[in-house]
Amino acid sequence: MAFISSGYDPSSPMKNRITDIGPRKYSEFYPPFIAKNKGKWAYHEILEPGVLVHVGESGDKVYTVRCGTARLMSITLIREMCDIADKHCSGYLRFTTRSNVEFMVDSEDKLKALKSDLAARKFAGGSYKFPIGGTGAGITNIIHTQGWVHCHTPATDASGPVKAVMDEVFADFQQMRLPAPLRISLACCINMCGAVHCSDIGIVGIHRKPPMIDTDWVDQLCEIPLAVASCPTAAVRPTKIDRADGTKMNSIAIKNERCMYCGNCYTMCPALPISDKEGDGMAIMVGGKVSNRISMPKFSKVVVAYIPNEPPRWPSMTKVIKKIVEVYAANANKYERLGEWAERIGWERFFSLTGLKFTHHLIDDFRDPAYYTWRQSTQFKF
Amino acid sequence: MASITYKGHEFEVDEDGFLLRFDDWNPDWMEYVKDSEGITDITPDHQKILDFLQDYYRKNGIAPMVRILSKNTGFKLKEVYELFPSGPGKGACKMSGLPKPTGCV
C-alpha cells in the first residue's frame, strides 16, 4: 500500500511532538447513571450467571451483562462491540480485569433486549461471540499471555490452550455451581506474566532441555556477564573456546546437570535458544488465590510436572484441568477456594482424590526455603 | 542479516539497526546512525556519553545501568533524552556499537 503520512515529519522527529499526556481520564467514559451514582452504591445482586444489578442509594439500578472474550481480537470485533453498545447502552462499555466485556443498561426492558441480542451472535465457525457468564462461583475468563502469537521465549502457546480449556469448562462459565470462584490462568513460560502463580489453577509452559549455545555469536550479541547473572542455579559461566584458526574467543559454558531449563539466559542472550518441540510442554499448578477472604493469599503449587504440547486442542492438559475442577466441585465446602480445600484435606488427599500422580519433580529442591515445604510432622493420612 | 555500506565501510546490522559486532564500529557508524535517531549534530556532550558507554563495555562486558551512566557522565536522564531522543538504550547504545539491549524491554 502506498505510504500515507500521519503528519509526522521523520526529518525533524521532535517537532510538534506530544508526550507524557497519560491515559484518558476514566470519568470521560462513564455511563451517565454510573457518574451520577459514583461512590453511592447500596448493594448488588447476581440476577443470573453473567448478569448483575447494582442499586444506588437513590434507588437507581444499573444492570451489567458480562460476556466472555478471547482477549486477542480484531478491530472488526471491537467495532461489533461498539455497535452493541451504541444500540443498547448509549455507546458505553467496559472491560474487566480478566478481559471480559461488560455492557451496562439502566432498565430491565433494555436488559432483556441486550441479553437476547448478545446470545444470538456467533462466528461463522459456530462459536459464541459474546457468551454471557463469568460471575459468582463459576469459572470466568482465563488470564493468559502471548504464546506463539507474539513472544520469543514461550514453551507453549497461549490462545490455543485457552480456547481448548474454556471449551472444556464452558458450562461453568455460564453457571455458578462451584463451591467458590475458580480462577484459571496460563503463562507460556516461567516468566509467568499474568496470574499463574496466584490462581486456583495455573498452566505454565516449561522446557526440559538445556539451551543450545551459538558459540559464533555469544560474544557479539550478548553481554556475557548478564547471561551469567541471569541463572538462578549458577549453571552459566563464561569460558573461552578455540577457533578453527587457532585464536580464542569468548563464549558461555552451561553445566547441564545444574540447568533446570528456565530459559532466563535466553531472555538475556539471543545466542542461547532453548525451545524444543518434543521437550517443551506445560506444568499444572493449583491452589493459589489473591483475595484475603477467610485465608491469606496463597501461591499456587505444582501438581503436574509435565504434560506434552498437543496442538491444536491439548487434550491431555484439558482432561487434567477438567478432572481437578470436577473433584474440587464434588468435595470442597461452600466458599472454599481450591487451595483452602487442598490444605484442609491435606495434599496427599488431594492427590488420591484427583488421581494425579505424585512424582519426585513436585518436591521442592530450590535453595533453603525448599526445606519448609517438606513435612516435619508425623501428621499424615495413609 | 542485512549489511549497510556507508562511506566505504560495510556494517552488518540486525533488523533494529544495531551493529552485530562491536569490533565493526568506527566513527562513521555514528554519522550513519544519527539521522535515524533524530540527531542533527554529534556534539561533545553526545561524544562524552558514547565514549563512556564504549569504555564501560570494553572494561565490564555489559552496558552500564542508567544510574551509572548518569553518575559518571553527569547528565540526568532528562538530559540524556534531550541528546538521544530514543533514549540511552535504543539511541546511545546503538550509536556506540554496543549489543542490542535484551530482557523484558
CSV table of C-alpha atoms in Angstrom, one decimal:
chain,number,residue,atom,x,y,z
A,1,MET,CA,0.0,0.0,0.0
A,2,ALA,CA,1.1,3.4,-0.7
A,3,PHE,CA,2.6,5.4,2.2
A,4,ILE,CA,0.2,7.7,3.9
A,5,SER,CA,1.7,10.2,6.4
A,6,SER,CA,0.0,10.9,9.7
A,7,GLY,CA,1.7,14.3,9.6
A,8,TYR,CA,4.8,13.1,11.4
A,9,ASP,CA,8.0,14.5,9.9
A,10,PRO,CA,10.9,12.0,10.1
A,11,SER,CA,13.4,14.7,9.3
A,12,SER,CA,12.5,16.6,12.5
A,13,PRO,CA,11.1,13.9,14.8
A,14,MET,CA,10.8,16.2,17.8
A,15,LYS,CA,8.7,18.8,16.0
A,16,ASN,CA,5.1,19.0,17.3
A,17,ARG,CA,5.8,16.0,19.5
A,18,ILE,CA,3.2,15.4,22.2
A,19,THR,CA,4.4,13.4,25.2
A,20,ASP,CA,3.6,12.4,28.8
A,21,ILE,CA,-0.1,13.0,28.5
A,22,GLY,CA,-1.0,9.7,30.1
A,23,PRO,CA,-4.3,7.8,29.6
A,24,ARG,CA,-7.6,9.5,29.2
A,25,LYS,CA,-9.4,10.1,32.5
A,26,TYR,CA,-11.8,7.2,33.2
A,27,SER,CA,-14.6,9.5,34.1
A,28,GLU,CA,-14.8,10.7,30.5
A,29,PHE,CA,-16.3,7.3,29.6
A,30,TYR,CA,-18.7,6.8,32.5
A,31,PRO,CA,-22.3,6.0,31.5
A,32,PRO,CA,-24.4,8.8,33.0
A,33,PHE,CA,-26.0,6.6,35.6
A,34,ILE,CA,-22.5,5.5,36.8
A,35,ALA,CA,-21.3,9.1,37.0
A,36,LYS,CA,-24.4,10.1,38.9
A,37,ASN,CA,-24.2,7.2,41.5
A,38,LYS,CA,-20.5,7.0,41.9
A,39,GLY,CA,-19.5,6.3,45.4
A,40,LYS,CA,-23.2,5.9,46.4
A,41,TRP,CA,-23.9,2.3,45.7
A,42,ALA,CA,-26.1,0.5,48.3
A,43,TYR,CA,-25.9,-3.2,47.4
A,44,HIS,CA,-25.7,-5.5,44.4
A,45,GLU,CA,-27.1,-8.9,43.4
A,46,ILE,CA,-26.2,-11.5,40.8
A,47,LEU,CA,-29.5,-12.0,39.0
A,48,GLU,CA,-28.3,-14.9,37.0
A,49,PRO,CA,-25.0,-16.1,35.6
A,50,GLY,CA,-23.4,-13.2,33.8
A,51,VAL,CA,-26.0,-10.6,34.9
A,52,LEU,CA,-25.5,-8.2,37.9
A,53,VAL,CA,-27.6,-5.4,39.3
A,54,HIS,CA,-26.2,-2.6,41.4
A,55,VAL,CA,-28.7,-0.5,43.3
A,56,GLY,CA,-27.7,3.1,44.3
A,57,GLU,CA,-28.7,4.9,47.5
A,58,SER,CA,-31.0,7.0,45.2
A,59,GLY,CA,-32.8,3.8,44.1
A,60,ASP,CA,-31.2,3.9,40.6
A,61,LYS,CA,-30.5,0.5,39.2
A,62,VAL,CA,-27.8,-0.5,36.8
A,63,TYR,CA,-27.8,-3.9,35.1
A,64,THR,CA,-24.5,-5.3,33.9
A,65,VAL,CA,-24.1,-8.1,31.4
A,66,ARG,CA,-20.7,-9.8,31.4
A,67,CYS,CA,-19.6,-11.6,28.3
A,68,GLY,CA,-16.5,-13.7,27.6
A,69,THR,CA,-14.0,-12.5,25.1
A,70,ALA,CA,-10.9,-14.2,23.5
A,71,ARG,CA,-8.8,-11.2,24.7
A,72,LEU,CA,-6.9,-11.3,21.4
A,73,MET,CA,-9.4,-9.7,19.0
A,74,SER,CA,-9.7,-7.8,15.7
A,75,ILE,CA,-10.9,-4.3,15.2
A,76,THR,CA,-13.9,-5.8,13.4
A,77,LEU,CA,-15.0,-7.5,16.7
A,78,ILE,CA,-14.3,-4.3,18.7
A,79,ARG,CA,-16.5,-2.4,16.2
A,80,GLU,CA,-19.2,-5.0,16.7
A,81,MET,CA,-19.0,-4.4,20.5
A,82,CYS,CA,-19.3,-0.7,19.8
A,83,ASP,CA,-22.4,-1.4,17.7
A,84,ILE,CA,-23.9,-3.3,20.5
A,85,ALA,CA,-23.0,-0.6,23.0
A,86,ASP,CA,-24.5,2.1,20.6
A,87,LYS,CA,-27.7,0.1,20.2
A,88,HIS,CA,-28.4,-0.8,23.8
A,89,CYS,CA,-26.1,1.1,26.1
A,90,SER,CA,-25.8,4.7,24.7
A,91,GLY,CA,-22.3,3.9,23.5
A,92,TYR,CA,-20.7,2.8,26.8
A,93,LEU,CA,-19.0,-0.4,27.7
A,94,ARG,CA,-16.1,-1.6,29.8
A,95,PHE,CA,-13.6,-4.4,30.1
A,96,THR,CA,-12.9,-6.3,33.3
A,97,THR,CA,-9.5,-7.2,34.8
A,98,ARG,CA,-10.0,-10.7,33.3
A,99,SER,CA,-10.7,-9.4,29.8
A,100,ASN,CA,-14.4,-10.0,29.9
A,101,VAL,CA,-16.5,-7.3,28.3
A,102,GLU,CA,-19.4,-5.7,30.3
A,103,PHE,CA,-22.4,-3.9,28.8
A,104,MET,CA,-24.5,-1.8,31.2
A,105,VAL,CA,-28.1,-0.7,31.0
A,106,ASP,CA,-30.5,1.1,33.4
A,107,SER,CA,-33.7,-0.8,32.9
A,108,GLU,CA,-35.0,-4.4,32.7
A,109,ASP,CA,-36.5,-3.9,29.3
A,110,LYS,CA,-33.2,-2.8,27.9
A,111,LEU,CA,-31.5,-5.7,29.7
A,112,LYS,CA,-33.8,-8.3,28.1
A,113,ALA,CA,-33.2,-6.9,24.6
A,114,LEU,CA,-29.4,-6.7,25.2
A,115,LYS,CA,-29.2,-10.3,26.5
A,116,SER,CA,-31.1,-11.8,23.6
A,117,ASP,CA,-29.1,-9.8,21.1
A,118,LEU,CA,-25.7,-10.9,22.7
A,119,ALA,CA,-26.7,-14.6,23.0
A,120,ALA,CA,-27.7,-14.7,19.3
A,121,ARG,CA,-24.3,-13.6,17.9
A,122,LYS,CA,-22.0,-16.3,16.7
A,123,PHE,CA,-18.9,-16.6,14.5
A,124,ALA,CA,-19.2,-18.5,11.2
A,125,GLY,CA,-17.5,-21.5,12.8
A,126,GLY,CA,-20.2,-21.7,15.4
A,127,SER,CA,-18.5,-20.2,18.5
A,128,TYR,CA,-20.4,-17.6,20.6
A,129,LYS,CA,-19.1,-14.1,20.0
A,130,PHE,CA,-20.4,-12.9,23.4
A,131,PRO,CA,-21.2,-15.8,25.7
A,132,ILE,CA,-22.9,-14.4,28.9
A,133,GLY,CA,-21.4,-15.5,32.2
A,134,GLY,CA,-18.3,-15.3,34.3
A,135,THR,CA,-20.0,-14.2,37.6
A,136,GLY,CA,-20.2,-15.7,41.1
A,137,ALA,CA,-18.9,-19.2,41.9
A,138,GLY,CA,-18.1,-20.4,38.4
A,139,ILE,CA,-15.1,-20.3,36.1
A,140,THR,CA,-14.6,-16.9,34.4
A,141,ASN,CA,-12.1,-15.9,31.7
A,142,ILE,CA,-8.6,-17.3,31.7
A,143,ILE,CA,-5.8,-14.7,32.2
A,144,HIS,CA,-3.2,-15.6,29.6
A,145,THR,CA,-0.2,-14.4,27.6
A,146,GLN,CA,1.3,-14.1,24.1
A,147,GLY,CA,2.4,-17.7,23.3
A,148,TRP,CA,3.3,-18.4,19.7
A,149,VAL,CA,1.3,-15.4,18.6
A,150,HIS,CA,4.0,-12.9,19.5
A,151,CYS,CA,6.6,-13.9,22.1
A,152,HIS,CA,10.1,-15.3,21.6
A,153,THR,CA,10.5,-17.2,24.8
A,154,PRO,CA,7.4,-19.4,25.1
A,155,ALA,CA,7.4,-23.1,25.8
A,156,THR,CA,3.8,-23.4,24.8
A,157,ASP,CA,1.0,-21.4,23.1
A,158,ALA,CA,-1.5,-19.2,25.0
A,159,SER,CA,-4.5,-18.5,22.8
A,160,GLY,CA,-4.8,-22.2,21.6
A,161,PRO,CA,-4.8,-23.9,25.0
A,162,VAL,CA,-7.0,-21.2,26.5
A,163,LYS,CA,-9.6,-21.8,23.8
A,164,ALA,CA,-9.3,-25.6,24.4
A,165,VAL,CA,-9.7,-25.2,28.2
A,166,MET,CA,-12.6,-22.8,28.0
A,167,ASP,CA,-14.4,-25.1,25.6
A,168,GLU,CA,-14.0,-27.9,28.1
A,169,VAL,CA,-15.2,-25.9,31.1
A,170,PHE,CA,-17.7,-23.7,29.2
A,171,ALA,CA,-20.7,-24.9,31.2
A,172,ASP,CA,-19.0,-23.5,34.3
A,173,PHE,CA,-18.6,-20.1,32.7
A,174,GLN,CA,-22.4,-20.0,32.3
A,175,GLN,CA,-23.4,-21.4,35.7
A,176,MET,CA,-22.5,-20.9,39.3
A,177,ARG,CA,-22.4,-24.4,40.8
A,178,LEU,CA,-18.9,-24.4,42.3
A,179,PRO,CA,-18.1,-24.0,46.0
A,180,ALA,CA,-16.3,-20.7,45.2
A,181,PRO,CA,-14.9,-18.9,42.2
A,182,LEU,CA,-12.3,-20.8,40.3
A,183,ARG,CA,-9.6,-18.8,38.6
A,184,ILE,CA,-7.6,-20.3,35.8
A,185,SER,CA,-4.6,-18.6,34.3
A,186,LEU,CA,-2.0,-19.5,31.7
A,187,ALA,CA,1.5,-18.3,31.1
A,188,CYS,CA,3.6,-19.7,28.2
A,189,CYS,CA,6.9,-19.6,30.0
A,190,ILE,CA,8.1,-19.4,33.6
A,191,ASN,CA,8.3,-15.6,33.4
A,192,MET,CA,4.7,-16.2,34.5
A,193,CYS,CA,3.3,-12.9,33.0
A,194,GLY,CA,-0.2,-12.7,34.4
A,195,ALA,CA,-1.5,-14.6,37.4
A,196,VAL,CA,-0.4,-18.2,37.2
A,197,HIS,CA,1.4,-18.1,40.5
A,198,CYS,CA,-1.7,-17.0,42.3
A,199,SER,CA,-4.6,-18.8,40.6
A,200,ASP,CA,-6.7,-21.7,41.6
A,201,ILE,CA,-5.4,-23.5,38.5
A,202,GLY,CA,-2.3,-22.3,36.7
A,203,ILE,CA,-1.0,-23.6,33.5
A,204,VAL,CA,2.6,-22.7,32.7
A,205,GLY,CA,4.9,-23.6,29.8
A,206,ILE,CA,8.2,-25.4,30.7
A,207,HIS,CA,11.3,-26.6,28.9
A,208,ARG,CA,13.0,-29.9,29.6
A,209,LYS,CA,16.3,-29.4,27.8
A,210,PRO,CA,19.2,-27.0,28.4
A,211,PRO,CA,19.8,-24.2,25.9
A,212,MET,CA,21.9,-24.6,22.8
A,213,ILE,CA,24.9,-22.3,22.6
A,214,ASP,CA,25.5,-20.4,19.4
A,215,THR,CA,29.2,-20.0,20.0
A,216,ASP,CA,29.8,-17.9,16.9
A,217,TRP,CA,27.6,-15.2,18.2
A,218,VAL,CA,27.6,-15.3,22.0
A,219,ASP,CA,30.3,-12.7,22.4
A,220,GLN,CA,28.8,-10.5,19.7
A,221,LEU,CA,25.1,-10.4,20.5
A,222,CYS,CA,25.3,-10.9,24.3
A,223,GLU,CA,26.6,-9.1,27.3
A,224,ILE,CA,28.0,-12.3,28.8
A,225,PRO,CA,28.0,-11.1,32.5
A,226,LEU,CA,24.3,-10.6,32.2
A,227,ALA,CA,23.7,-14.1,31.0
A,228,VAL,CA,25.9,-15.4,33.9
A,229,ALA,CA,23.9,-13.4,36.4
A,230,SER,CA,20.6,-14.4,34.9
A,231,CYS,CA,20.9,-18.0,36.0
A,232,PRO,CA,19.1,-18.9,39.3
A,233,THR,CA,21.2,-22.1,39.8
A,234,ALA,CA,24.5,-20.6,38.6
A,235,ALA,CA,24.9,-23.1,35.8
A,236,VAL,CA,26.1,-20.5,33.4
A,237,ARG,CA,29.8,-19.4,33.4
A,238,PRO,CA,32.0,-17.5,30.9
A,239,THR,CA,34.6,-19.5,29.0
A,240,LYS,CA,37.0,-19.3,26.1
A,241,ILE,CA,36.8,-21.6,23.2
A,242,ASP,CA,39.3,-22.3,20.4
A,243,ARG,CA,38.5,-21.1,17.0
A,244,ALA,CA,39.5,-23.1,13.9
A,245,ASP,CA,42.2,-20.6,13.1
A,246,GLY,CA,43.9,-21.2,16.4
A,247,THR,CA,42.6,-17.9,18.1
A,248,LYS,CA,40.5,-17.9,21.2
A,249,MET,CA,37.0,-16.4,21.5
A,250,ASN,CA,34.8,-15.6,24.5
A,251,SER,CA,31.8,-17.8,25.0
A,252,ILE,CA,29.5,-19.4,27.6
A,253,ALA,CA,29.5,-22.8,29.1
A,254,ILE,CA,26.5,-24.4,30.8
A,255,LYS,CA,26.6,-27.1,33.4
A,256,ASN,CA,23.8,-29.2,32.2
A,257,GLU,CA,23.3,-31.0,35.5
A,258,ARG,CA,22.7,-27.7,37.2
A,259,CYS,CA,20.4,-26.3,34.5
A,260,MET,CA,16.7,-26.6,35.1
A,261,TYR,CA,15.8,-25.1,31.7
A,262,CYS,CA,14.2,-21.9,33.0
A,263,GLY,CA,15.3,-20.0,29.9
A,264,ASN,CA,16.2,-16.8,31.7
A,265,CYS,CA,19.6,-16.8,30.0
A,266,TYR,CA,17.9,-16.8,26.6
A,267,THR,CA,15.9,-13.8,27.7
A,268,MET,CA,19.1,-12.0,28.3
A,269,CYS,CA,21.2,-13.6,25.4
A,270,PRO,CA,19.8,-14.3,22.0
A,271,ALA,CA,22.6,-16.8,21.3
A,272,LEU,CA,21.2,-19.3,23.8
A,273,PRO,CA,18.0,-20.6,22.2
A,274,ILE,CA,16.1,-23.2,24.3
A,275,SER,CA,12.7,-24.1,22.8
A,276,ASP,CA,12.3,-27.6,21.6
A,277,LYS,CA,9.3,-29.3,20.0
A,278,GLU,CA,9.4,-32.6,22.0
A,279,GLY,CA,11.0,-31.2,25.2
A,280,ASP,CA,8.6,-28.4,25.8
A,281,GLY,CA,5.2,-28.7,27.4
A,282,MET,CA,3.3,-27.4,30.4
A,283,ALA,CA,3.1,-27.8,34.1
A,284,ILE,CA,-0.1,-27.5,36.1
A,285,MET,CA,-0.2,-25.6,39.4
A,286,VAL,CA,-3.2,-25.4,41.7
A,287,GLY,CA,-4.3,-23.7,45.0
A,288,GLY,CA,-3.3,-20.0,44.6
A,289,LYS,CA,-5.5,-17.1,45.4
A,290,VAL,CA,-5.1,-13.3,45.8
A,291,SER,CA,-8.1,-12.4,47.9
A,292,ASN,CA,-7.9,-12.0,51.7
A,293,ARG,CA,-11.2,-13.7,52.2
A,294,ILE,CA,-11.0,-16.2,55.2
A,295,SER,CA,-7.5,-17.3,54.4
A,296,MET,CA,-4.5,-15.2,53.4
A,297,PRO,CA,-3.4,-15.0,49.7
A,298,LYS,CA,-1.6,-18.2,48.5
A,299,PHE,CA,0.8,-19.2,45.9
A,300,SER,CA,-0.3,-22.0,43.6
A,301,LYS,CA,1.7,-25.2,43.8
A,302,VAL,CA,2.9,-27.5,41.1
A,303,VAL,CA,0.9,-30.7,41.0
A,304,VAL,CA,1.6,-32.0,37.5
A,305,ALA,CA,5.3,-31.6,36.4
A,306,TYR,CA,4.8,-32.1,32.7
A,307,ILE,CA,2.1,-32.5,30.1
A,308,PRO,CA,3.3,-32.5,26.4
A,309,ASN,CA,2.2,-29.9,24.0
A,310,GLU,CA,-0.5,-31.3,21.9
A,311,PRO,CA,-1.7,-28.6,19.5
A,312,PRO,CA,-4.3,-27.6,18.5
A,313,ARG,CA,-6.5,-28.9,21.3
A,314,TRP,CA,-4.1,-30.0,24.1
A,315,PRO,CA,-6.4,-33.0,25.1
A,316,SER,CA,-4.2,-34.4,27.9
A,317,MET,CA,-4.0,-30.9,29.6
A,318,THR,CA,-7.7,-30.1,29.3
A,319,LYS,CA,-8.5,-33.6,30.7
A,320,VAL,CA,-6.4,-32.9,33.8
A,321,ILE,CA,-8.0,-29.4,34.3
A,322,LYS,CA,-11.5,-30.9,34.0
A,323,LYS,CA,-10.7,-33.6,36.5
A,324,ILE,CA,-9.3,-31.2,39.0
A,325,VAL,CA,-12.4,-28.9,38.6
A,326,GLU,CA,-14.8,-31.9,39.0
A,327,VAL,CA,-13.1,-33.3,42.1
A,328,TYR,CA,-12.9,-29.9,43.7
A,329,ALA,CA,-16.6,-29.2,42.9
A,330,ALA,CA,-17.6,-32.5,44.4
A,331,ASN,CA,-15.6,-32.3,47.6
A,332,ALA,CA,-15.0,-28.7,48.7
A,333,ASN,CA,-17.2,-26.8,51.2
A,334,LYS,CA,-19.1,-23.8,50.3
A,335,TYR,CA,-16.9,-20.6,49.9
A,336,GLU,CA,-13.8,-22.8,50.0
A,337,ARG,CA,-11.3,-21.9,47.3
A,338,LEU,CA,-9.3,-24.8,45.7
A,339,GLY,CA,-6.2,-24.0,47.8
A,340,GLU,CA,-8.1,-23.8,51.0
A,341,TRP,CA,-9.7,-27.2,50.3
A,342,ALA,CA,-6.5,-28.9,49.4
A,343,GLU,CA,-4.8,-27.6,52.5
A,344,ARG,CA,-7.7,-28.6,54.7
A,345,ILE,CA,-7.9,-32.2,53.5
A,346,GLY,CA,-4.1,-32.4,53.1
A,347,TRP,CA,-2.2,-32.6,49.8
A,348,GLU,CA,-1.9,-36.4,50.0
A,349,ARG,CA,-5.7,-36.5,49.9
A,350,PHE,CA,-5.7,-34.0,47.0
A,351,PHE,CA,-3.5,-36.4,45.0
A,352,SER,CA,-5.5,-39.5,45.9
A,353,LEU,CA,-8.9,-37.9,45.1
A,354,THR,CA,-7.8,-36.4,41.8
A,355,GLY,CA,-5.8,-39.5,40.9
A,356,LEU,CA,-2.9,-37.2,39.8
A,357,LYS,CA,0.5,-39.0,40.0
A,358,PHE,CA,2.9,-37.7,42.6
A,359,THR,CA,6.4,-37.6,41.2
A,360,HIS,CA,9.7,-36.5,42.6
A,361,HIS,CA,9.6,-33.4,40.4
A,362,LEU,CA,7.0,-31.9,42.7
A,363,ILE,CA,9.2,-31.9,45.8
A,364,ASP,CA,10.8,-28.5,46.2
A,365,ASP,CA,14.6,-28.5,45.8
A,366,PHE,CA,15.3,-24.8,45.3
A,367,ARG,CA,17.6,-23.4,48.0
A,368,ASP,CA,16.9,-23.2,51.7
A,369,PRO,CA,13.2,-22.5,51.5
A,370,ALA,CA,12.7,-25.9,49.9
A,371,TYR,CA,13.1,-27.4,53.4
A,372,TYR,CA,10.0,-25.7,54.7
A,373,THR,CA,7.9,-27.4,52.1
A,374,TRP,CA,8.8,-30.9,53.4
A,375,ARG,CA,6.8,-32.5,56.2
A,376,GLN,CA,8.4,-32.1,59.6
A,377,SER,CA,5.5,-33.9,61.3
A,378,THR,CA,4.0,-37.4,61.7
A,379,GLN,CA,0.6,-36.0,60.8
A,380,PHE,CA,-0.2,-37.7,57.6
A,381,LYS,CA,-3.0,-39.8,56.1
A,382,PHE,CA,-2.4,-43.2,54.6
B,1,MET,CA,21.3,-10.3,8.1
B,2,ALA,CA,21.4,-7.0,6.3
B,3,SER,CA,24.6,-5.1,5.7
B,4,ILE,CA,25.0,-1.4,5.2
B,5,THR,CA,27.6,0.3,3.2
B,6,TYR,CA,28.4,3.9,4.3
B,7,LYS,CA,31.4,6.0,3.3
B,8,GLY,CA,33.2,2.9,2.1
B,9,HIS,CA,32.6,0.9,5.3
B,10,GLU,CA,30.4,-2.1,5.5
B,11,PHE,CA,28.4,-2.6,8.6
B,12,GLU,CA,26.5,-5.8,9.4
B,13,VAL,CA,23.3,-5.0,11.3
B,14,ASP,CA,20.2,-6.6,12.7
B,15,GLU,CA,16.6,-5.7,11.9
B,16,ASP,CA,16.6,-2.9,14.6
B,17,GLY,CA,19.8,-1.4,13.2
B,18,PHE,CA,22.2,-2.5,15.9
B,19,LEU,CA,25.7,-3.5,14.9
B,20,LEU,CA,26.2,-7.3,15.0
B,21,ARG,CA,29.8,-6.8,16.0
B,22,PHE,CA,31.2,-4.2,18.4
B,23,ASP,CA,34.5,-4.5,16.6
B,24,ASP,CA,33.0,-3.3,13.4
B,25,TRP,CA,32.3,0.1,15.0
B,26,ASN,CA,34.1,3.2,13.7
B,27,PRO,CA,33.3,6.9,13.9
B,28,ASP,CA,31.4,6.8,10.5
B,29,TRP,CA,28.9,4.5,12.2
B,30,MET,CA,27.8,7.3,14.4
B,31,GLU,CA,27.4,9.6,11.4
B,32,TYR,CA,25.3,7.0,9.7
B,33,VAL,CA,23.0,6.2,12.7
B,34,LYS,CA,22.4,9.8,13.9
B,35,ASP,CA,19.8,10.6,11.2
B,36,SER,CA,17.6,7.6,12.1
B,37,GLU,CA,17.9,8.6,15.8
B,38,GLY,CA,16.8,12.2,15.4
B,39,ILE,CA,20.2,13.7,16.0
B,40,THR,CA,21.4,16.6,13.7
B,41,ASP,CA,24.9,17.0,15.0
B,42,ILE,CA,27.1,15.0,17.3
B,43,THR,CA,28.2,17.5,20.0
B,44,PRO,CA,30.9,17.0,22.6
B,45,ASP,CA,28.0,16.0,25.0
B,46,HIS,CA,26.9,13.2,22.7
B,47,GLN,CA,30.5,12.2,22.4
B,48,LYS,CA,31.0,12.1,26.1
B,49,ILE,CA,28.1,9.6,26.6
B,50,LEU,CA,29.2,7.5,23.6
B,51,ASP,CA,32.8,7.3,24.9
B,52,PHE,CA,31.7,6.4,28.3
B,53,LEU,CA,29.4,3.6,27.0
B,54,GLN,CA,32.3,2.1,25.0
B,55,ASP,CA,34.8,2.3,27.8
B,56,TYR,CA,32.4,0.7,30.2
B,57,TYR,CA,31.5,-2.0,27.7
B,58,ARG,CA,35.2,-2.8,27.0
B,59,LYS,CA,36.0,-2.9,30.7
B,60,ASN,CA,32.9,-4.8,32.0
B,61,GLY,CA,31.4,-6.6,29.1
B,62,ILE,CA,28.0,-5.1,29.8
B,63,ALA,CA,26.3,-1.8,29.2
B,64,PRO,CA,26.1,0.4,32.3
B,65,MET,CA,23.0,0.8,34.2
B,66,VAL,CA,21.2,4.1,33.6
B,67,ARG,CA,22.2,5.4,37.1
B,68,ILE,CA,25.8,4.6,36.4
B,69,LEU,CA,25.7,6.4,33.1
B,70,SER,CA,24.1,9.4,34.8
B,71,LYS,CA,26.5,9.5,37.7
B,72,ASN,CA,29.7,9.1,35.5
B,73,THR,CA,28.8,11.5,32.7
B,74,GLY,CA,26.9,14.0,34.9
B,75,PHE,CA,23.9,14.0,32.6
B,76,LYS,CA,20.5,13.5,34.2
B,77,LEU,CA,18.2,11.0,32.4
B,78,LYS,CA,16.2,14.0,31.1
B,79,GLU,CA,19.4,15.4,29.5
B,80,VAL,CA,20.3,12.0,28.1
B,81,TYR,CA,16.9,12.0,26.4
B,82,GLU,CA,17.5,15.6,25.1
B,83,LEU,CA,20.7,14.4,23.5
B,84,PHE,CA,19.4,11.0,22.3
B,85,PRO,CA,15.6,11.2,21.7
B,86,SER,CA,15.2,7.4,21.6
B,87,GLY,CA,16.9,7.1,25.0
B,88,PRO,CA,20.1,5.6,26.3
B,89,GLY,CA,19.4,2.1,25.1
B,90,LYS,CA,17.9,2.4,21.6
B,91,GLY,CA,19.7,5.6,20.9
B,92,ALA,CA,23.1,5.9,22.6
B,93,CYS,CA,24.0,2.2,22.8
B,94,LYS,CA,23.1,1.7,19.2
B,95,MET,CA,25.4,4.6,18.1
B,96,SER,CA,28.2,3.4,20.3
B,97,GLY,CA,28.0,-0.1,18.7
B,98,LEU,CA,27.0,-2.0,21.9
B,99,PRO,CA,24.9,-5.1,21.5
B,100,LYS,CA,21.1,-4.6,21.5
B,101,PRO,CA,19.5,-4.4,24.9
B,102,THR,CA,17.8,-7.6,26.0
B,103,GLY,CA,15.3,-8.8,28.6
B,104,CYS,CA,11.7,-7.6,29.0
B,105,VAL,CA,12.1,-4.2,27.4
